[in-house]
Coordinates of C-alpha atoms in Angstrom, one line a residue:
Chain A
M1 CA 35.8 -13.8 -2.3
Y2 CA 34.5 -17.0 -0.8
F3 CA 32.1 -17.9 -3.6
P4 CA 33.6 -16.3 -6.6
M5 CA 31.3 -17.7 -9.2
K6 CA 28.1 -17.5 -7.3
K7 CA 28.9 -13.9 -6.1
K8 CA 29.4 -12.9 -9.7
L9 CA 25.9 -13.9 -10.7
T10 CA 24.3 -12.7 -7.4
K11 CA 25.2 -9.1 -8.0
Y12 CA 23.2 -9.1 -11.2
L13 CA 20.3 -11.0 -9.7
F14 CA 20.0 -8.2 -7.1
V15 CA 19.4 -5.5 -9.8
L16 CA 17.2 -7.7 -12.0
P17 CA 13.7 -7.2 -10.5
G18 CA 14.1 -3.5 -10.3
F19 CA 15.5 -3.3 -13.8
C20 CA 12.6 -5.3 -15.3
F21 CA 10.1 -2.7 -13.9
F22 CA 12.3 0.1 -15.1
A23 CA 12.7 -1.3 -18.6
F24 CA 9.0 -1.8 -19.0
A25 CA 8.0 1.6 -17.7
M26 CA 10.8 3.8 -19.0
L27 CA 13.4 2.2 -21.2
I28 CA 11.0 0.6 -23.8
P29 CA 8.7 3.7 -24.0
F30 CA 11.7 5.9 -24.3
V31 CA 13.1 4.0 -27.3
M32 CA 9.6 3.8 -28.9
G33 CA 9.5 7.6 -28.4
I34 CA 12.7 8.1 -30.4
N35 CA 11.1 6.4 -33.3
I36 CA 8.1 8.8 -33.2
A37 CA 10.5 11.8 -33.2
F38 CA 11.4 11.0 -36.8
T39 CA 7.9 10.9 -38.1
D40 CA 5.1 13.4 -38.9
W41 CA 2.7 11.6 -36.7
D42 CA -0.1 13.8 -35.4
G43 CA -0.9 11.7 -32.3
V44 CA -4.2 10.4 -33.4
A45 CA -4.1 9.0 -36.9
A46 CA -3.2 5.3 -37.5
S47 CA -0.6 6.0 -40.1
Y48 CA 2.5 8.3 -40.3
Q49 CA 5.5 8.8 -42.4
Y50 CA 9.1 9.0 -41.6
V51 CA 10.4 12.5 -42.3
G52 CA 14.1 12.0 -41.4
L53 CA 15.6 14.9 -39.5
K54 CA 13.0 17.5 -40.5
N55 CA 11.6 17.7 -37.0
F56 CA 15.0 18.4 -35.5
M57 CA 15.8 21.1 -38.1
D58 CA 12.4 22.7 -37.4
I59 CA 13.4 23.2 -33.7
F60 CA 16.1 25.7 -34.6
R61 CA 13.8 27.6 -37.0
D62 CA 10.9 27.6 -34.5
A63 CA 10.5 31.1 -33.1
R64 CA 7.8 30.0 -30.6
I65 CA 10.2 27.8 -28.7
R66 CA 12.4 30.7 -27.6
T67 CA 10.3 32.1 -24.8
P68 CA 9.7 28.6 -23.2
F69 CA 13.4 27.9 -23.5
F70 CA 14.4 31.0 -21.5
N71 CA 11.5 30.6 -19.1
T72 CA 12.8 27.1 -18.3
L73 CA 16.3 28.4 -17.6
E74 CA 14.8 31.1 -15.3
F75 CA 12.7 28.5 -13.5
A76 CA 15.8 26.3 -13.1
L77 CA 18.1 29.0 -11.8
I78 CA 15.7 30.6 -9.3
G79 CA 14.1 27.3 -8.3
T80 CA 17.4 25.5 -7.6
V81 CA 18.9 28.4 -5.6
V82 CA 15.9 29.3 -3.6
G83 CA 14.8 25.7 -3.1
N84 CA 18.2 24.6 -1.7
V85 CA 18.8 27.6 0.4
V86 CA 15.3 27.3 1.9
S87 CA 15.7 23.5 2.5
L88 CA 19.1 23.9 4.1
Y89 CA 17.8 26.8 6.2
L90 CA 14.9 24.7 7.4
A91 CA 17.1 21.7 8.2
M92 CA 19.5 23.9 10.2
L93 CA 16.6 25.5 12.1
I94 CA 15.4 22.0 13.1
N95 CA 18.8 20.9 14.0
S96 CA 19.2 23.7 16.5
K97 CA 18.6 23.5 20.2
F98 CA 14.9 23.9 20.7
E99 CA 14.0 20.3 21.3
K100 CA 10.2 20.6 21.6
L101 CA 9.8 23.1 18.8
N102 CA 11.9 21.0 16.5
H103 CA 9.5 18.2 16.4
I104 CA 6.6 20.5 15.6
S105 CA 8.4 22.5 13.0
R106 CA 9.7 19.5 11.2
T107 CA 6.1 18.3 10.8
V108 CA 5.0 21.7 9.8
F109 CA 7.7 22.1 7.1
F110 CA 7.0 18.7 5.7
I111 CA 3.2 18.7 5.6
P112 CA 3.0 20.7 2.3
V113 CA 4.9 17.7 0.7
C114 CA 1.7 15.7 1.3
F115 CA -0.2 17.9 -1.1
S116 CA -0.3 17.1 -4.8
S117 CA 0.8 19.8 -7.2
V118 CA -2.7 20.1 -8.5
L119 CA -4.0 20.9 -5.0
T120 CA -1.1 23.2 -4.1
A121 CA -1.5 25.2 -7.3
F122 CA -5.2 25.5 -6.6
L123 CA -4.5 26.6 -3.0
W124 CA -2.0 29.2 -4.0
K125 CA -4.1 30.6 -6.8
F126 CA -6.6 31.3 -4.2
L127 CA -4.0 32.9 -1.9
Y128 CA -2.5 35.1 -4.7
R129 CA -5.9 36.2 -5.7
E130 CA -7.7 36.7 -2.4
F131 CA -5.0 37.2 0.2
I132 CA -1.5 38.2 -1.0
S133 CA -2.7 40.9 -3.3
D134 CA -4.6 42.5 -0.5
L135 CA -1.7 42.1 1.9
F136 CA 0.8 43.9 -0.2
G137 CA -1.6 46.0 -2.2
T138 CA -0.4 44.5 -5.5
K139 CA -2.3 42.9 -8.4
N140 CA -2.4 39.1 -8.6
L141 CA 1.3 38.1 -9.1
L142 CA 0.3 35.2 -11.3
G143 CA -1.1 37.6 -13.8
N144 CA 2.1 39.7 -14.0
P145 CA 4.5 38.6 -16.8
F146 CA 7.6 39.6 -14.8
W147 CA 6.6 38.1 -11.4
V148 CA 4.8 35.0 -12.5
I149 CA 7.9 32.8 -12.5
P150 CA 9.2 33.8 -9.1
A151 CA 5.6 33.4 -7.9
I152 CA 5.4 29.9 -9.2
V153 CA 8.8 29.1 -7.7
V154 CA 7.3 30.1 -4.3
I155 CA 4.5 27.6 -4.8
G156 CA 7.0 24.9 -5.8
V157 CA 9.3 25.6 -2.9
W158 CA 6.5 25.6 -0.3
N159 CA 5.3 22.3 -1.8
G160 CA 8.7 20.6 -2.1
A161 CA 11.2 22.0 0.4
G162 CA 10.3 19.5 3.0
I163 CA 11.9 16.6 1.1
N164 CA 15.3 18.2 0.6
M165 CA 15.0 19.4 4.2
L166 CA 14.9 15.8 5.3
I167 CA 17.9 14.9 3.2
Y168 CA 19.9 17.8 4.6
L169 CA 18.7 17.1 8.1
S170 CA 19.9 13.5 8.0
G171 CA 23.2 14.8 6.5
L172 CA 23.5 17.3 9.4
K173 CA 22.7 14.6 12.0
N174 CA 25.5 12.4 10.6
I175 CA 28.2 15.0 11.2
P176 CA 29.9 13.8 14.4
L177 CA 29.6 16.3 17.2
E178 CA 33.3 15.7 18.0
L179 CA 34.2 17.5 14.9
Y180 CA 32.4 20.6 16.1
E181 CA 34.0 20.3 19.5
A182 CA 37.5 19.8 17.9
S183 CA 37.1 22.8 15.7
K184 CA 35.9 24.9 18.7
V185 CA 39.1 23.9 20.5
D186 CA 41.1 25.0 17.5
G187 CA 39.4 28.4 17.8
A188 CA 36.8 28.3 15.0
N189 CA 33.8 30.6 15.2
A190 CA 30.3 29.7 14.2
F191 CA 30.8 30.9 10.6
Q192 CA 34.0 29.0 10.2
Q193 CA 32.4 25.9 11.6
F194 CA 29.7 26.2 9.0
T195 CA 32.0 26.7 6.0
R196 CA 34.8 24.3 7.1
V197 CA 32.9 21.5 8.8
T198 CA 29.2 21.6 8.0
L199 CA 29.4 22.4 4.2
P200 CA 32.1 19.9 3.2
L201 CA 30.5 17.1 5.2
L202 CA 27.1 17.9 3.6
M203 CA 28.5 17.4 0.1
P204 CA 26.7 14.0 -0.3
A205 CA 23.4 15.7 0.6
F206 CA 24.2 18.6 -1.8
S207 CA 24.9 16.2 -4.7
V208 CA 21.5 14.6 -4.2
C209 CA 19.5 17.7 -3.5
V210 CA 21.0 20.1 -6.1
T211 CA 20.9 17.5 -8.9
L212 CA 17.3 16.7 -8.1
T213 CA 16.0 20.2 -7.7
L214 CA 17.8 21.4 -10.8
T215 CA 16.4 18.7 -13.0
S216 CA 12.9 18.9 -11.5
W217 CA 12.8 22.6 -12.2
L218 CA 14.1 22.1 -15.7
K219 CA 11.2 19.8 -16.4
E220 CA 8.7 22.0 -14.5
F221 CA 5.2 21.1 -15.6
A222 CA 2.3 20.2 -13.3
T223 CA 2.4 23.1 -10.9
T224 CA 2.8 25.7 -13.7
L225 CA 0.1 24.0 -15.8
S226 CA -2.4 24.0 -12.9
A227 CA -1.5 27.5 -11.7
T228 CA -1.3 29.5 -14.9
G229 CA -1.5 27.1 -17.8
G230 CA 1.6 28.8 -19.1
G231 CA 0.2 32.3 -19.0
P232 CA -0.1 35.2 -18.9
G233 CA 0.6 35.3 -22.6
G234 CA 3.1 32.5 -22.5
A235 CA 5.2 34.2 -19.7
S236 CA 5.4 31.1 -17.7
R237 CA 5.3 28.5 -20.5
T238 CA 8.1 26.0 -20.0
V239 CA 9.6 23.6 -22.5
S240 CA 7.7 20.7 -20.9
I241 CA 4.4 22.6 -21.3
Y242 CA 5.3 23.4 -24.9
V243 CA 6.0 19.8 -25.6
Y244 CA 2.7 18.8 -24.1
E245 CA 0.9 21.4 -26.1
N246 CA 2.4 20.1 -29.3
L247 CA 1.1 16.7 -28.5
Y248 CA -2.4 17.6 -27.3
K249 CA -3.2 21.0 -28.7
Y250 CA -1.3 21.5 -32.1
Y251 CA -1.5 17.8 -33.0
K252 CA 2.2 17.7 -33.9
A253 CA 3.2 14.6 -31.9
G254 CA 6.2 13.9 -34.1
Y255 CA 7.6 17.4 -33.7
G256 CA 6.8 17.5 -29.9
Q257 CA 8.5 14.2 -29.4
A258 CA 11.6 15.6 -31.2
V259 CA 11.7 18.7 -29.0
S260 CA 11.3 16.5 -25.9
F261 CA 14.0 14.2 -27.1
L262 CA 16.5 17.0 -27.6
F263 CA 15.4 18.6 -24.4
S264 CA 15.9 15.3 -22.4
L265 CA 19.4 15.0 -23.9
C266 CA 20.2 18.4 -22.5
L267 CA 18.7 17.6 -19.2
I268 CA 20.7 14.4 -18.9
V269 CA 24.0 16.1 -19.8
I270 CA 23.4 18.9 -17.3
G271 CA 22.3 16.5 -14.6
L272 CA 25.3 14.2 -15.0
C273 CA 27.7 17.2 -15.0
V274 CA 26.2 18.7 -11.8
S275 CA 26.1 15.4 -10.0
S276 CA 29.7 14.5 -10.8
F277 CA 30.7 18.0 -9.8
F278 CA 29.4 17.5 -6.4
R279 CA 30.3 13.8 -6.1
K280 CA 34.0 14.7 -6.6
R281 CA 33.8 17.1 -3.7
E282 CA 32.4 14.5 -1.3
V283 CA 34.7 13.8 1.7
E284 CA 34.8 10.4 3.4
L285 CA 34.8 10.3 7.1
Chain B
M1 CA 23.5 18.6 22.6
K2 CA 25.7 20.9 24.6
H3 CA 25.7 24.5 23.8
K4 CA 27.0 27.5 25.6
K5 CA 24.4 30.0 26.8
N6 CA 24.1 32.6 24.2
M7 CA 21.0 34.7 24.9
P8 CA 20.7 37.2 22.0
G9 CA 21.5 34.4 19.5
D10 CA 18.9 32.2 21.0
V11 CA 16.2 34.9 20.8
I12 CA 17.0 35.6 17.1
L13 CA 16.9 31.9 16.4
L14 CA 13.6 31.4 18.2
L15 CA 12.1 34.4 16.3
L16 CA 13.3 33.0 13.0
M17 CA 11.8 29.6 13.8
L18 CA 8.5 31.0 14.8
A19 CA 8.3 33.3 11.7
T20 CA 9.1 30.4 9.4
I21 CA 6.5 28.3 11.0
V22 CA 3.9 31.0 10.6
I23 CA 4.8 31.5 6.9
F24 CA 4.4 27.7 6.3
V25 CA 1.2 27.4 8.2
I26 CA -0.8 30.4 6.8
P27 CA -1.7 28.8 3.5
L28 CA -3.0 25.7 5.3
Y29 CA -4.7 27.7 7.9
L30 CA -6.6 29.7 5.3
A31 CA -7.5 26.5 3.4
V32 CA -9.0 25.0 6.6
L33 CA -10.8 28.3 7.4
T34 CA -12.2 28.4 4.0
A35 CA -13.5 24.9 4.1
F36 CA -15.7 25.7 7.1
K37 CA -17.2 28.8 5.5
S38 CA -20.4 29.0 3.5
K39 CA -20.2 30.9 0.2
P40 CA -21.7 34.2 1.4
E41 CA -19.4 34.1 4.5
L42 CA -16.4 33.7 2.2
S43 CA -17.3 36.5 -0.1
R44 CA -17.5 38.8 3.0
S45 CA -14.0 38.1 4.3
V46 CA -11.2 35.6 3.6
L47 CA -9.4 36.1 6.9
A48 CA -12.3 36.2 9.3
L49 CA -13.0 33.1 11.4
P50 CA -16.0 31.1 10.3
E51 CA -19.2 32.0 12.2
G52 CA -19.9 28.4 13.0
L53 CA -18.7 25.0 11.9
Y54 CA -20.4 24.9 8.5
L55 CA -20.1 21.2 7.7
E56 CA -22.2 21.2 4.6
N57 CA -19.1 21.8 2.5
F58 CA -17.6 18.5 3.7
R59 CA -20.7 16.5 3.2
E60 CA -21.4 17.8 -0.2
G61 CA -17.7 17.8 -1.2
M62 CA -17.3 14.1 -0.2
R63 CA -20.5 13.1 -2.0
R64 CA -19.8 14.9 -5.2
S65 CA -16.2 13.8 -5.4
D66 CA -17.2 10.1 -4.7
F67 CA -14.6 10.1 -2.0
F68 CA -14.7 6.5 -0.7
H69 CA -14.5 5.0 -4.1
S70 CA -11.5 7.0 -5.2
L71 CA -9.9 6.4 -1.8
R72 CA -10.1 2.7 -2.4
N73 CA -8.5 3.1 -5.8
S74 CA -5.7 5.3 -4.4
V75 CA -4.9 2.7 -1.6
L76 CA -4.9 -0.2 -4.1
V77 CA -2.5 1.6 -6.4
T78 CA -0.2 3.2 -3.8
F79 CA 0.6 0.6 -1.3
P80 CA 1.5 -2.4 -3.5
S81 CA 3.8 -0.1 -5.5
V82 CA 5.6 1.2 -2.4
I83 CA 6.2 -2.4 -1.2
L84 CA 7.6 -3.4 -4.6
I85 CA 9.8 -0.2 -4.7
V86 CA 11.3 -0.8 -1.3
L87 CA 12.1 -4.5 -2.1
C88 CA 13.5 -4.0 -5.6
A89 CA 15.3 -0.7 -5.0
S90 CA 17.0 -1.8 -1.8
M91 CA 18.5 -4.8 -3.5
S92 CA 19.5 -2.8 -6.6
G93 CA 21.0 0.0 -4.6
Y94 CA 22.9 -2.4 -2.4
S95 CA 24.4 -4.2 -5.4
V96 CA 25.4 -1.0 -7.1
A97 CA 26.9 0.5 -4.0
R98 CA 29.0 -2.6 -3.3
H99 CA 30.0 -3.8 -6.7
A100 CA 29.7 -0.9 -9.2
Q101 CA 33.4 0.1 -8.7
K102 CA 34.5 -3.2 -10.1
T103 CA 31.6 -4.0 -12.5
A104 CA 31.2 -2.0 -15.6
A105 CA 27.6 -3.2 -16.2
L106 CA 26.5 -2.0 -12.8
Q107 CA 28.3 1.3 -13.3
L108 CA 26.3 1.8 -16.5
L109 CA 23.1 0.9 -14.7
D110 CA 23.8 3.5 -12.1
K111 CA 24.4 6.1 -14.8
V112 CA 21.2 5.0 -16.7
Y113 CA 19.2 5.3 -13.6
L114 CA 20.6 8.7 -12.9
A115 CA 20.0 9.8 -16.4
S116 CA 16.4 8.6 -16.3
L117 CA 15.7 10.9 -13.3
M118 CA 16.1 13.8 -15.6
I119 CA 13.8 12.6 -18.4
P120 CA 10.6 14.6 -18.4
F121 CA 7.5 12.4 -18.3
Q122 CA 6.0 14.0 -21.4
I123 CA 8.5 12.2 -23.5
L124 CA 7.0 8.9 -22.3
M125 CA 3.3 9.9 -22.4
I126 CA 2.4 8.8 -25.9
P127 CA 4.6 5.7 -26.1
V128 CA 3.2 4.5 -22.7
Y129 CA -0.3 5.1 -23.9
R130 CA 0.3 3.1 -27.0
I131 CA 1.9 0.2 -25.1
Y132 CA -0.9 0.1 -22.5
K133 CA -3.5 0.2 -25.2
A134 CA -1.9 -2.7 -27.0
L135 CA -1.5 -4.8 -23.9
N136 CA -5.1 -3.9 -22.8
L137 CA -3.8 -2.5 -19.5
L138 CA -5.5 0.9 -19.7
N139 CA -7.8 1.6 -16.8
S140 CA -6.4 -1.3 -14.8
L141 CA -5.1 -0.8 -11.3
P142 CA -2.4 -3.5 -11.5
G143 CA -1.2 -1.9 -14.8
M144 CA -0.9 1.4 -12.9
V145 CA 1.1 -0.3 -10.1
L146 CA 3.5 -1.6 -12.8
M147 CA 4.0 1.9 -14.2
L148 CA 4.4 3.6 -10.8
T149 CA 6.9 1.1 -9.6
G150 CA 8.9 1.3 -12.9
T151 CA 9.1 5.0 -12.9
S152 CA 10.1 5.1 -9.2
I153 CA 12.9 2.5 -9.1
A154 CA 15.6 4.8 -10.3
Y155 CA 15.2 7.5 -7.7
A156 CA 14.7 5.0 -4.9
S157 CA 17.9 3.1 -5.9
F158 CA 19.7 6.4 -6.0
L159 CA 18.8 7.0 -2.4
Y160 CA 19.8 3.5 -1.3
V161 CA 23.2 3.7 -3.1
G162 CA 24.3 6.7 -1.0
F163 CA 23.1 5.1 2.2
V164 CA 24.6 1.6 1.7
K165 CA 28.0 3.2 1.1
S166 CA 28.0 4.5 4.6
I167 CA 27.4 1.1 6.1
P168 CA 30.7 -0.7 6.9
R169 CA 31.3 -3.8 4.9
E170 CA 32.9 -5.6 7.8
I171 CA 29.5 -6.7 9.2
E172 CA 28.6 -8.4 5.9
E173 CA 32.1 -9.9 5.5
S174 CA 31.8 -11.6 8.8
A175 CA 28.6 -13.1 7.7
Y176 CA 30.2 -14.5 4.5
M177 CA 32.9 -16.0 6.7
D178 CA 30.2 -17.9 8.6
G179 CA 29.1 -19.3 5.2
C180 CA 26.1 -17.1 4.5
S181 CA 25.3 -16.5 0.8
E182 CA 25.3 -12.9 -0.4
M183 CA 21.5 -12.9 -0.9
K184 CA 20.9 -14.3 2.5
T185 CA 23.3 -11.9 4.1
F186 CA 21.5 -9.0 2.4
W187 CA 18.1 -9.9 3.8
I188 CA 19.3 -11.0 7.3
I189 CA 22.1 -8.5 7.9
T190 CA 22.0 -5.5 5.5
F191 CA 18.3 -5.0 4.9
P192 CA 17.5 -4.4 8.6
L193 CA 20.4 -1.9 8.7
L194 CA 18.7 -0.1 5.8
K195 CA 15.6 0.6 7.8
P196 CA 16.1 4.3 8.1
V197 CA 16.5 4.8 4.4
S198 CA 13.7 2.3 3.7
A199 CA 11.4 4.3 5.9
T200 CA 12.4 7.5 4.1
V201 CA 11.9 5.8 0.7
A202 CA 8.6 4.4 1.7
A203 CA 7.3 7.6 3.3
L204 CA 8.3 9.7 0.2
H205 CA 6.8 7.3 -2.2
V206 CA 3.5 7.1 -0.3
M207 CA 3.2 10.8 -0.8
W208 CA 4.4 10.9 -4.4
L209 CA 2.4 8.0 -5.7
W210 CA -0.6 9.0 -3.7
N211 CA -0.3 12.4 -5.4
D212 CA 0.7 11.2 -8.8
F213 CA -0.9 13.1 -11.6
N214 CA 1.1 12.7 -14.8
I215 CA 0.8 8.9 -15.0
S216 CA -2.7 8.6 -13.6
I217 CA -4.2 11.2 -15.9
I218 CA -3.3 9.1 -19.0
L219 CA -3.7 5.6 -17.7
L220 CA -6.8 6.0 -15.5
Q221 CA -9.5 7.6 -17.5
K222 CA -12.6 5.7 -16.6
E223 CA -14.6 7.0 -13.6
M224 CA -14.3 3.5 -12.0
V225 CA -10.6 3.5 -11.6
R226 CA -9.9 7.2 -10.9
T227 CA -7.6 7.9 -7.9
I228 CA -8.2 10.8 -5.5
T229 CA -5.8 13.1 -7.4
V230 CA -7.3 12.6 -10.8
K231 CA -10.8 13.0 -9.2
Q232 CA -9.6 16.3 -7.7
F233 CA -8.3 17.6 -11.0
Y234 CA -11.7 17.3 -12.6
F235 CA -13.4 18.4 -9.4
F236 CA -11.4 21.6 -9.1
G237 CA -12.0 22.3 -12.8
Q238 CA -15.7 22.1 -12.1
Y239 CA -15.9 24.0 -8.9
T240 CA -13.5 26.9 -9.4
A241 CA -15.9 29.4 -7.8
E242 CA -16.8 27.2 -4.9
Y243 CA -13.6 27.4 -2.8
G244 CA -15.3 26.1 0.4
L245 CA -16.5 23.0 -1.3
A246 CA -13.3 22.3 -3.1
F247 CA -11.1 22.9 0.0
A248 CA -13.3 20.7 2.1
A249 CA -13.0 17.8 -0.4
A250 CA -9.2 18.4 -0.6
I251 CA -8.7 18.4 3.2
V252 CA -10.6 15.2 3.6
S253 CA -8.5 13.6 0.8
M254 CA -5.3 14.6 2.5
I255 CA -6.1 13.0 5.9
P256 CA -4.9 9.5 5.0
V257 CA -1.5 10.8 3.8
I258 CA -1.0 13.0 6.8
V259 CA -2.0 10.1 9.2
C260 CA 0.4 7.9 7.3
F261 CA 3.2 10.5 7.6
A262 CA 2.6 11.0 11.3
F263 CA 3.1 7.2 11.6
M264 CA 6.2 7.0 9.3
Q265 CA 7.8 10.1 10.8
K266 CA 8.7 8.2 13.9
Y267 CA 10.6 5.6 11.9
I268 CA 12.5 8.2 10.0
V269 CA 13.5 10.0 13.2
N270 CA 14.4 6.8 15.0
G271 CA 16.4 5.5 12.1
I272 CA 18.5 8.7 12.0
A273 CA 18.8 8.8 15.8
A274 CA 19.9 5.1 16.0
G275 CA 23.1 6.2 14.1
A276 CA 23.0 3.3 11.7
V277 CA 24.6 5.7 9.2
K278 CA 27.7 6.3 11.2
S279 CA 30.6 3.9 10.9

């Protein structure tokens, strides 16, 4: 406006330092990885050969990839729904009227976020084995092919709900109280206030939280690997774990890289769709 | 907040709150309990209170996990990265929020950052390993900082973009009128207004980078440079039967992060309470 030329350059200067880090750590390795996906590299040897699209064709013939594929969808579905409902529930609890309890409970709900997934998985393995099974008179849920995925989702939600809770909480706090008062004057009950005022104004928080939980569950790796290693009998093996196993266990780095490439493509498309779905529904104050 | 008295509703809410707190605390409570129990005590009962403060677990756990050395490594890796992330991502998020609508390149950058959030790290593992080996950056703490910062920029920018959009432009525009350059305006006017989100970004990344596993496990292999999390991974692998010992080591390792959070929490709350987000 006032310095047209200078301003034009400045806006690029602003993103430059961040972009350099990003390019070094993600963009360049990503492009190098694509190259590997077209080879028969085993991950160790110095030499490899280009095999064209063979790796990609193999994906569709690979029977072993089906279970991980459906497991990943199950993780994503259960994890996203449970994760967001729990986080929003926690945020609303904290945003309620018990001033003193709110401070304590926010800290309590957030503390698990301080724990690494390795540590959390270790803690819950202990709980499932020694405590929860005694409490409900069941066998270890992590050893049950049907319950293992919900059981891992519980671990992940306990571990991560605090983050989305904070995002929802700041969204809730940004809703002007006048809107609630105005809607009350108009005769809205608590439920109507929730659906007509709270939810629409929380859309920015939803677009962040849903996108992030969905994609993080789709690439679920560390918690599951530490908790069950993909077991029992592959019942909790995710696509990410399958990729990892191709690289480090089956010595098929080229094929693994092809799977993870196709998989990343799907993730990106899903993520962009979900994010734009919510962004379109954001309302400006 | 003004609320009408609503007794039954209040009681239900209070009960829900307490029940939720209990559910969240139980796992931690049992971990702490276990850390204070000797092995025979633990095998008798998981729930019983420890007979005395059995501190041997802590002493042994800290010694065997070489606690202070890995603590130093974790600090040297985490804090420089967090500072870099806050500085770079705030600038980047600001520019995208203010100019992306009219600048195709920035719009593309926003999309690329968003897309990169969805990439699973396994796709980068092998290429990163190869690059680091070629550049002789394996087992180097500065190399680790580079990687942690690079992989965190996208998410941090994402958080800043949303926040900057809610800050009215008028404040910045009045600064331009007074002849301030955009860069100067950003650091003097906008960056302080971003304090709430900066605190959030910093607090979150302290946790995440402190707990990073995926990157550390491939870049930091030598004993000398292992961070607490990597150390723990091997440590838990070795002591699966000795819960007391493992939990004692784990609890000690979490103290720095919890202390840091207790300190940062104030800033997050103040930032939100100050209403910097409202226009």
